[in-house]
């Protein structure tokens, strides 16, 4: 049944639909729980603005999204899908709101199951009595409602262990809510609740996923991209802008900064050993990232590195790269993930098809034929000492650009 048909059926029963958004880890917070809840509600309101005319209220670790006109009621399915992107919400359900009266609940639930069962042969009813003044306990509620379902659907059977349909009846403070299907939410912590992080964003598959995973933990993400014009094209830069735009849909606003590495790469190519090129370049990137993070107020660096994926991501290589970062933690959320796991997440957040477009980024410029995989920090530092490190960093940072990203 589509959204319009479902709404018309329930309205004929004088029952309205609402969306229930169940909290995740926020419920575990102590005295500062209200702080996280306010951030969560703010994010929800922002997303709902583009969906239609809805009212948002909160009670009992749940947000209630109520349509305020017919257009919003018809679009409730699409709105529920949009709500699955809210970090901090673990489940999203379209529920029927009904008066807390047992006769009205039992009169409604049998027809409700008939309209949404879609061929299901087995079911169970789960009762939850949050309002302890309601005269029936949770098990009694489930048993009575289960009987009403069987009466209206004589061909369906009860299966409490592995039902095809799990019908939930929740008795809350102001009404009863009946629903049968929940969509998993994004989970994690409310957007922006953990401070700001700076993501080193390439044009590849991995770094957008790393940004998403930290955003899921409440980090507000800003992006830093390195280009190597004219060795890389304007289209390669535009590809990263498009990745940032796609990330906005799930991560919230993503500001983007761009630094040119051309002078630095040419200096390394002309002065240093070829097999050290990538590692020395990565060390420059981390220096510039730390300076950028301080400029924008970020409290951490985020990279898309995965242990052993390429030569610069061995354990010793990562240690050499990390040693130039003096004041910030470096988060690598993909460190133990394999490529298939990363690709699945990239598809989920909508960045994969953009990332595989064939436009090369700065990491492909002057790539050594045989990069070192087991570097020694002292040897890397000795090779790096041939360069005017401070001057190269200063000139590159002076020309940093900021690109406004529009979701």
Short mmCIF file of C-alpha atoms in Angstrom, two decimals:
data_model
loop_
_atom_site.label_atom_id
_atom_site.label_comp_id
_atom_site.label_asym_id
_atom_site.label_seq_id
_atom_site.Cartn_x
_atom_site.Cartn_y
_atom_site.Cartn_z
CA UNK A 1 0.00 0.00 0.00
CA UNK A 2 1.41 3.42 -0.94
CA UNK A 3 1.49 6.45 1.37
CA UNK A 4 -1.77 7.91 0.05
CA UNK A 5 -3.75 4.66 0.32
CA UNK A 6 -2.42 3.97 3.81
CA UNK A 7 -3.27 7.45 5.08
CA UNK A 8 -6.78 7.30 3.65
CA UNK A 9 -7.41 3.93 5.32
CA UNK A 10 -6.34 5.18 8.72
CA UNK A 11 -8.12 8.51 8.44
CA UNK A 12 -11.34 6.60 7.73
CA UNK A 13 -10.80 4.94 11.11
CA UNK A 14 -10.36 8.39 12.70
CA UNK A 15 -6.76 7.50 13.51
CA UNK A 16 -3.81 9.68 12.55
CA UNK A 17 -0.29 8.61 11.66
CA UNK A 18 2.82 9.94 13.33
CA UNK A 19 6.50 9.10 13.04
CA UNK A 20 8.22 7.80 16.16
CA UNK A 21 11.96 8.48 16.41
CA UNK A 22 13.55 6.40 19.19
CA UNK A 23 16.71 7.71 20.88
CA UNK A 24 19.92 5.71 20.93
CA UNK A 25 22.94 6.33 23.18
CA UNK A 26 21.51 9.64 24.34
CA UNK A 27 19.41 7.76 26.90
CA UNK A 28 22.63 6.61 28.61
CA UNK A 29 23.75 10.16 29.35
CA UNK A 30 23.52 11.45 32.88
CA UNK A 31 23.16 15.02 34.06
CA UNK A 32 24.04 16.44 30.62
CA UNK A 33 21.45 14.35 28.78
CA UNK A 34 19.28 17.40 28.08
CA UNK A 35 22.19 18.98 26.21
CA UNK A 36 22.39 16.05 23.81
CA UNK A 37 18.63 15.89 23.43
CA UNK A 38 18.47 19.56 22.43
CA UNK A 39 21.12 19.00 19.74
CA UNK A 40 19.24 15.95 18.50
CA UNK A 41 15.96 17.87 18.29
CA UNK A 42 17.63 20.77 16.47
CA UNK A 43 19.00 18.41 13.81
CA UNK A 44 15.59 16.77 13.45
CA UNK A 45 13.86 20.13 12.99
CA UNK A 46 16.39 21.14 10.34
CA UNK A 47 15.73 17.97 8.32
CA UNK A 48 11.96 18.21 8.74
CA UNK A 49 11.87 21.75 7.31
CA UNK A 50 12.58 20.44 3.83
CA UNK A 51 10.04 17.60 4.15
CA UNK A 52 6.85 19.56 4.73
CA UNK A 53 4.66 20.94 7.49
CA UNK A 54 5.31 18.81 10.59
CA UNK A 55 5.26 19.35 14.35
CA UNK A 56 8.05 17.86 16.47
CA UNK A 57 7.57 17.04 20.16
CA UNK A 58 9.64 14.96 22.57
CA UNK A 59 8.79 12.74 25.53
CA UNK A 60 9.96 9.46 27.05
CA UNK A 61 13.15 9.10 24.95
CA UNK A 62 11.18 9.49 21.73
CA UNK A 63 10.54 12.27 19.24
CA UNK A 64 7.06 12.45 17.71
CA UNK A 65 6.72 13.84 14.18
CA UNK A 66 3.11 14.81 13.44
CA UNK A 67 1.85 15.93 10.00
CA UNK A 68 0.03 19.25 10.14
CA UNK A 69 -1.66 19.14 6.73
CA UNK A 70 -2.76 16.65 4.06
CA UNK A 71 0.40 17.07 1.97
CA UNK A 72 2.58 16.20 4.95
CA UNK A 73 0.34 13.23 5.79
CA UNK A 74 0.66 11.88 2.25
CA UNK A 75 4.44 12.30 2.29
CA UNK A 76 4.92 10.63 5.66
CA UNK A 77 6.73 7.62 4.16
CA UNK A 78 9.38 9.79 2.47
CA UNK A 79 9.70 11.86 5.61
CA UNK A 80 10.32 8.72 7.66
CA UNK A 81 13.13 7.75 5.27
CA UNK A 82 14.68 11.18 5.69
CA UNK A 83 14.53 10.78 9.47
CA UNK A 84 16.68 7.62 9.27
CA UNK A 85 19.64 9.95 8.52
CA UNK A 86 19.42 11.68 11.90
CA UNK A 87 22.42 10.73 14.02
CA UNK A 88 21.31 9.69 17.50
CA UNK A 89 18.10 8.00 16.32
CA UNK A 90 18.18 4.18 16.36
CA UNK A 91 14.76 3.39 14.87
CA UNK A 92 12.04 5.11 12.87
CA UNK A 93 8.43 3.89 12.84
CA UNK A 94 5.24 5.11 11.23
CA UNK A 95 2.70 4.54 13.99
CA UNK A 96 -1.05 4.96 14.34
CA UNK A 97 -1.95 7.25 17.21
CA UNK A 98 -5.13 6.26 19.03
CA UNK A 99 -6.85 7.10 22.28
CA UNK A 100 -5.71 5.11 25.32
CA UNK A 101 -8.90 3.11 25.49
CA UNK A 102 -8.72 -0.68 25.33
CA UNK A 103 -11.98 -1.05 23.43
CA UNK A 104 -10.83 1.40 20.77
CA UNK A 105 -7.41 -0.25 20.52
CA UNK A 106 -8.85 -3.75 20.03
CA UNK A 107 -11.47 -2.49 17.58
CA UNK A 108 -8.72 -0.98 15.46
CA UNK A 109 -5.79 -3.40 15.62
CA UNK A 110 -7.35 -6.33 13.74
CA UNK A 111 -8.14 -4.27 10.66
CA UNK A 112 -4.76 -2.56 10.91
CA UNK A 113 -2.93 -5.88 10.73
CA UNK A 114 -5.15 -7.00 7.84
CA UNK A 115 -4.22 -3.87 5.85
CA UNK A 116 -0.44 -4.09 6.37
CA UNK A 117 0.30 -7.82 6.73
CA UNK A 118 1.22 -8.20 3.02
CA UNK A 119 0.87 -11.99 3.01
CA UNK A 120 2.46 -12.60 6.41
CA UNK A 121 1.44 -15.96 7.89
CA UNK A 122 2.69 -15.46 11.46
CA UNK A 123 2.73 -12.61 13.96
CA UNK A 124 3.17 -11.61 17.55
CA UNK A 125 2.05 -8.59 19.53
CA UNK A 126 4.53 -6.84 21.82
CA UNK A 127 2.97 -4.63 24.47
CA UNK A 128 4.75 -1.80 26.23
CA UNK A 129 3.05 0.14 29.03
CA UNK A 130 5.10 3.28 29.67
CA UNK A 131 2.11 4.90 31.37
CA UNK A 132 1.82 2.84 34.55
CA UNK A 133 -1.65 4.24 35.24
CA UNK A 134 -3.05 2.28 32.29
CA UNK A 135 -5.11 -0.59 33.79
CA UNK A 136 -3.45 -3.43 31.80
CA UNK A 137 0.12 -4.66 32.17
CA UNK A 138 2.37 -5.10 29.14
CA UNK A 139 1.75 -8.90 28.91
CA UNK A 140 -2.01 -8.40 29.33
CA UNK A 141 -1.97 -5.73 26.63
CA UNK A 142 -0.16 -8.07 24.25
CA UNK A 143 -2.52 -10.98 24.94
CA UNK A 144 -5.73 -8.99 24.50
CA UNK A 145 -4.50 -7.30 21.30
CA UNK A 146 -3.25 -10.63 19.95
CA UNK A 147 -6.74 -12.07 20.40
CA UNK A 148 -8.23 -9.15 18.45
CA UNK A 149 -5.76 -9.72 15.62
CA UNK A 150 -6.66 -13.44 15.43
CA UNK A 151 -10.36 -12.66 15.42
CA UNK A 152 -10.01 -10.34 12.42
CA UNK A 153 -7.39 -12.53 10.68
CA UNK A 154 -8.36 -16.19 11.27
CA UNK A 155 -5.75 -17.48 8.79
CA UNK A 156 -2.77 -16.00 10.65
CA UNK A 157 -0.87 -17.80 13.43
CA UNK A 158 1.00 -16.67 16.52
CA UNK A 159 4.78 -17.17 16.53
CA UNK A 160 6.50 -15.47 19.44
CA UNK A 161 10.01 -16.58 18.43
CA UNK A 162 10.30 -15.76 14.72
CA UNK A 163 7.19 -13.93 13.52
CA UNK A 164 6.90 -12.46 10.06
CA UNK A 165 5.05 -9.52 11.60
CA UNK A 166 5.86 -7.99 14.98
CA UNK A 167 3.02 -5.68 15.97
CA UNK A 168 3.89 -3.25 18.74
CA UNK A 169 1.36 -1.53 20.99
CA UNK A 170 2.87 1.23 23.13
CA UNK A 171 0.89 2.98 25.84
CA UNK A 172 2.53 6.36 26.37
CA UNK A 173 1.65 9.47 28.35
CA UNK A 174 -0.81 11.04 25.94
CA UNK A 175 -1.90 8.29 23.54
CA UNK A 176 -1.48 4.72 22.39
CA UNK A 177 0.73 3.97 19.38
CA UNK A 178 0.47 0.92 17.14
CA UNK A 179 3.08 0.04 14.54
CA UNK A 180 4.48 -3.06 12.91
CA UNK A 181 7.61 -2.12 11.00
CA UNK A 182 10.61 -0.12 12.14
CA UNK A 183 13.35 1.22 9.90
CA UNK A 184 16.85 1.23 11.42
CA UNK A 185 18.07 4.74 12.16
CA UNK A 186 21.58 6.11 11.72
CA UNK A 187 22.47 5.54 15.38
CA UNK A 188 25.53 7.17 16.88
CA UNK A 189 25.52 10.51 18.67
CA UNK A 190 23.69 13.74 17.75
CA UNK A 191 25.33 15.73 14.95
CA UNK A 192 27.95 18.18 16.19
CA UNK A 193 27.77 17.08 19.82
CA UNK A 194 31.44 15.98 19.93
CA UNK A 195 33.06 19.10 18.46
CA UNK A 196 34.68 19.75 15.10
CA UNK A 197 37.13 17.59 13.15
CA UNK A 198 39.11 18.26 9.97
CA UNK A 199 38.83 15.52 7.34
CA UNK A 200 41.63 15.06 4.80
CA UNK A 201 39.35 14.54 1.81
CA UNK A 202 40.79 13.05 -1.36
CA UNK A 203 38.84 12.09 -4.43
CA UNK A 204 38.88 8.42 -3.48
CA UNK A 205 36.45 6.02 -1.85
CA UNK A 206 37.88 5.90 1.67
CA UNK A 207 38.04 9.44 3.07
CA UNK A 208 34.32 10.29 2.67
CA UNK A 209 33.49 7.11 4.60
CA UNK A 210 35.92 8.14 7.34
CA UNK A 211 34.18 11.51 7.56
CA UNK A 212 30.78 9.86 7.78
CA UNK A 213 31.90 7.52 10.56
CA UNK A 214 33.20 10.40 12.70
CA UNK A 215 30.09 12.44 11.94
CA UNK A 216 28.12 9.48 13.28
CA UNK A 217 29.97 9.88 16.56
CA UNK A 218 28.84 13.50 16.81
CA UNK A 219 31.76 15.20 15.05
CA UNK A 220 31.05 18.25 12.89
CA UNK A 221 33.19 17.70 9.79
CA UNK A 222 35.19 20.25 7.82
CA UNK A 223 37.12 19.04 4.77
CA UNK A 224 40.63 19.79 3.56
CA UNK A 225 41.53 18.83 -0.01
CA UNK A 226 44.98 18.97 -1.57
CA UNK A 227 45.35 19.55 -5.30
CA UNK A 228 48.32 19.64 -7.66
CA UNK A 229 47.23 21.88 -10.51
CA UNK A 230 48.26 21.72 -13.38
CA UNK A 231 49.21 18.08 -12.77
CA UNK A 232 45.64 17.48 -11.64
CA UNK A 233 42.65 18.93 -13.46
CA UNK A 234 39.91 21.36 -12.48
CA UNK A 235 37.51 18.45 -13.00
CA UNK A 236 39.36 16.50 -10.30
CA UNK A 237 38.70 19.36 -7.87
CA UNK A 238 35.05 19.56 -8.91
CA UNK A 239 34.73 15.83 -8.21
CA UNK A 240 35.73 16.46 -4.58
CA UNK A 241 33.23 19.32 -4.36
CA UNK A 242 30.54 16.87 -5.49
CA UNK A 243 31.67 14.36 -2.85
CA UNK A 244 31.37 17.09 -0.21
CA UNK A 245 27.88 17.94 -1.45
CA UNK A 246 26.87 14.29 -1.17
CA UNK A 247 28.29 14.09 2.34
CA UNK A 248 26.13 17.05 3.43
CA UNK A 249 23.04 14.88 3.09
CA UNK A 250 24.14 12.54 5.86
CA UNK A 251 26.82 14.51 7.76
CA UNK A 252 25.33 17.99 7.80
CA UNK A 253 27.10 21.03 6.37
CA UNK A 254 30.66 20.26 5.23
CA UNK A 255 32.86 23.31 4.65
CA UNK A 256 35.73 22.63 2.22
CA UNK A 257 39.24 24.08 2.10
CA UNK A 258 41.81 23.55 -0.68
CA UNK A 259 45.60 23.80 -0.52
CA UNK A 260 47.90 23.41 -3.53
CA UNK A 261 50.79 20.97 -3.11
CA UNK A 262 52.37 21.62 -6.50
CA UNK A 263 55.45 23.50 -5.26
CA UNK A 264 55.97 20.98 -2.45
CA UNK A 265 55.71 17.98 -4.76
CA UNK A 266 58.10 19.46 -7.28
CA UNK A 267 60.60 20.20 -4.52
CA UNK A 268 60.41 16.65 -3.16
CA UNK A 269 60.75 15.21 -6.68
CA UNK A 270 63.83 17.30 -7.41
CA UNK A 271 65.56 16.87 -4.05
CA UNK A 272 64.64 13.65 -2.22
CA UNK A 273 64.90 9.93 -2.78
CA UNK A 274 62.13 8.61 -4.99
CA UNK A 275 61.12 5.76 -2.65
CA UNK A 276 60.53 8.29 0.16
CA UNK A 277 58.41 10.63 -1.95
CA UNK A 278 54.95 9.54 -0.73
CA UNK A 279 55.86 9.52 2.96
CA UNK A 280 57.51 12.92 2.87
CA UNK A 281 54.50 14.28 1.00
CA UNK A 282 52.15 12.79 3.60
CA UNK A 283 54.14 14.51 6.35
CA UNK A 284 53.65 17.85 4.60
CA UNK A 285 49.94 17.13 4.32
CA UNK A 286 49.70 16.47 8.04
CA UNK A 287 51.58 19.68 8.89
CA UNK A 288 49.25 21.69 6.69
CA UNK A 289 46.21 19.87 8.07
CA UNK A 290 47.22 20.71 11.64
CA UNK A 291 47.59 24.39 10.73
CA UNK A 292 44.23 24.37 8.97
CA UNK A 293 42.54 22.65 11.91
CA UNK A 294 43.75 25.39 14.25
CA UNK A 295 42.53 28.03 11.81
CA UNK A 296 38.99 26.62 11.66
CA UNK A 297 38.73 25.53 15.31
CA UNK A 298 38.89 21.77 14.69
CA UNK A 299 39.95 19.55 17.58
CA UNK A 300 41.15 16.54 15.57
CA UNK A 301 42.35 15.33 12.18
CA UNK A 302 40.48 12.57 10.34
CA UNK A 303 41.96 10.40 7.59
CA UNK A 304 40.70 7.50 5.51
CA UNK A 305 43.72 5.28 6.00
CA UNK A 306 43.28 1.52 6.41
CA UNK A 307 46.12 -0.57 7.80
CA UNK A 308 48.15 -2.24 5.05
CA UNK A 309 46.01 -1.04 2.15
CA UNK A 310 48.91 0.74 0.41
CA UNK A 311 52.62 1.26 1.09
CA UNK A 312 52.07 4.50 3.05
CA UNK A 313 49.60 2.77 5.37
CA UNK A 314 51.81 0.16 6.99
CA UNK A 315 52.21 0.44 10.74
CA UNK A 316 55.68 1.95 10.55
CA UNK A 317 54.66 4.33 7.74
CA UNK A 318 51.72 5.61 9.77
CA UNK A 319 54.06 6.20 12.69
CA UNK A 320 56.36 8.27 10.48
CA UNK A 321 53.38 10.29 9.20
CA UNK A 322 51.93 10.84 12.68
CA UNK A 323 55.18 12.13 14.18
CA UNK A 324 54.78 15.62 12.67
CA UNK A 325 51.38 16.22 14.31
CA UNK A 326 52.13 17.84 17.64
CA UNK A 327 48.89 19.01 19.19
CA UNK A 328 45.88 17.10 17.83
CA UNK A 329 44.65 13.50 17.82
CA UNK A 330 44.51 11.79 14.43
CA UNK A 331 41.42 9.61 13.99
CA UNK A 332 41.50 6.76 11.46
CA UNK A 333 38.07 5.12 11.71
CA UNK A 334 38.75 2.77 8.76
CA UNK A 335 41.99 1.40 10.18
CA UNK A 336 40.71 -2.19 10.62
CA UNK A 337 38.15 -2.28 7.80
CA UNK A 338 38.64 -4.13 4.52
CA UNK A 339 37.83 -2.58 1.16
CA UNK A 340 34.48 -4.31 0.72
CA UNK A 341 33.23 -2.94 4.05
CA UNK A 342 34.34 0.54 3.04
CA UNK A 343 32.67 0.28 -0.36
CA UNK A 344 29.38 -0.83 1.19
CA UNK A 345 29.33 2.26 3.39
CA UNK A 346 30.34 4.52 0.48
CA UNK A 347 27.35 3.23 -1.50
CA UNK A 348 25.10 3.78 1.50
CA UNK A 349 26.07 7.44 1.89
CA UNK A 350 25.98 8.15 -1.84
CA UNK A 351 29.65 8.93 -2.49
CA UNK A 352 30.84 5.76 -4.22
CA UNK A 353 29.71 6.56 -7.77
CA UNK A 354 31.34 9.98 -7.54
CA UNK A 355 34.58 8.62 -6.05
CA UNK A 356 35.14 6.15 -8.89
CA UNK A 357 35.02 8.84 -11.57
CA UNK A 358 38.41 8.66 -13.38
CA UNK A 359 39.93 11.98 -12.30
CA UNK A 360 43.27 11.67 -10.54
CA UNK A 361 44.09 13.43 -7.28
CA UNK A 362 47.39 14.74 -5.92
CA UNK A 363 48.40 11.36 -4.49
CA UNK A 364 48.84 9.99 -8.01
CA UNK A 365 51.33 12.71 -9.04
CA UNK A 366 55.01 11.62 -9.12
CA UNK A 367 54.13 8.27 -7.54
CA UNK A 368 57.34 6.30 -6.84
CA UNK A 369 57.85 3.02 -8.68
CA UNK A 370 58.94 1.24 -5.49
CA UNK A 371 57.79 3.12 -2.37
CA UNK A 372 59.30 2.11 0.93
CA UNK A 373 56.97 0.08 3.16
CA UNK A 374 59.13 -0.15 6.29
CA UNK A 375 60.51 3.37 6.79
CA UNK A 376 62.81 4.49 9.58
CA UNK A 377 61.88 7.87 11.00
CA UNK A 378 65.46 9.12 11.33
CA UNK A 379 66.18 8.38 7.64
CA UNK A 380 62.99 10.11 6.53
CA UNK A 381 63.85 13.16 8.65
CA UNK A 382 67.40 13.24 7.22
CA UNK A 383 66.04 13.19 3.67
CA UNK A 384 63.44 15.81 4.54
CA UNK A 385 66.13 18.12 5.97
CA UNK A 386 67.29 18.80 2.40
CA UNK A 387 64.09 20.84 1.94
CA UNK A 388 63.01 24.25 3.21
CA UNK A 389 60.16 22.65 5.14
CA UNK A 390 58.96 25.77 6.96
CA UNK A 391 59.06 27.90 3.84
CA UNK A 392 57.18 25.35 1.72
CA UNK A 393 54.52 24.92 4.38
CA UNK A 394 54.14 28.67 4.90
CA UNK A 395 53.74 29.45 1.19
CA UNK A 396 51.25 26.65 0.65
CA UNK A 397 49.18 27.71 3.65
CA UNK A 398 49.11 31.36 2.59
CA UNK A 399 47.13 30.37 -0.52
CA UNK A 400 44.50 28.21 1.17
CA UNK A 401 41.05 28.52 -0.44
CA UNK A 402 37.64 28.08 1.11
CA UNK A 403 34.84 26.68 -1.07
CA UNK A 404 31.22 27.09 0.00
CA UNK A 405 29.49 23.74 -0.28
CA UNK A 406 25.77 23.69 -0.97
CA UNK A 407 23.92 20.51 -0.14
#
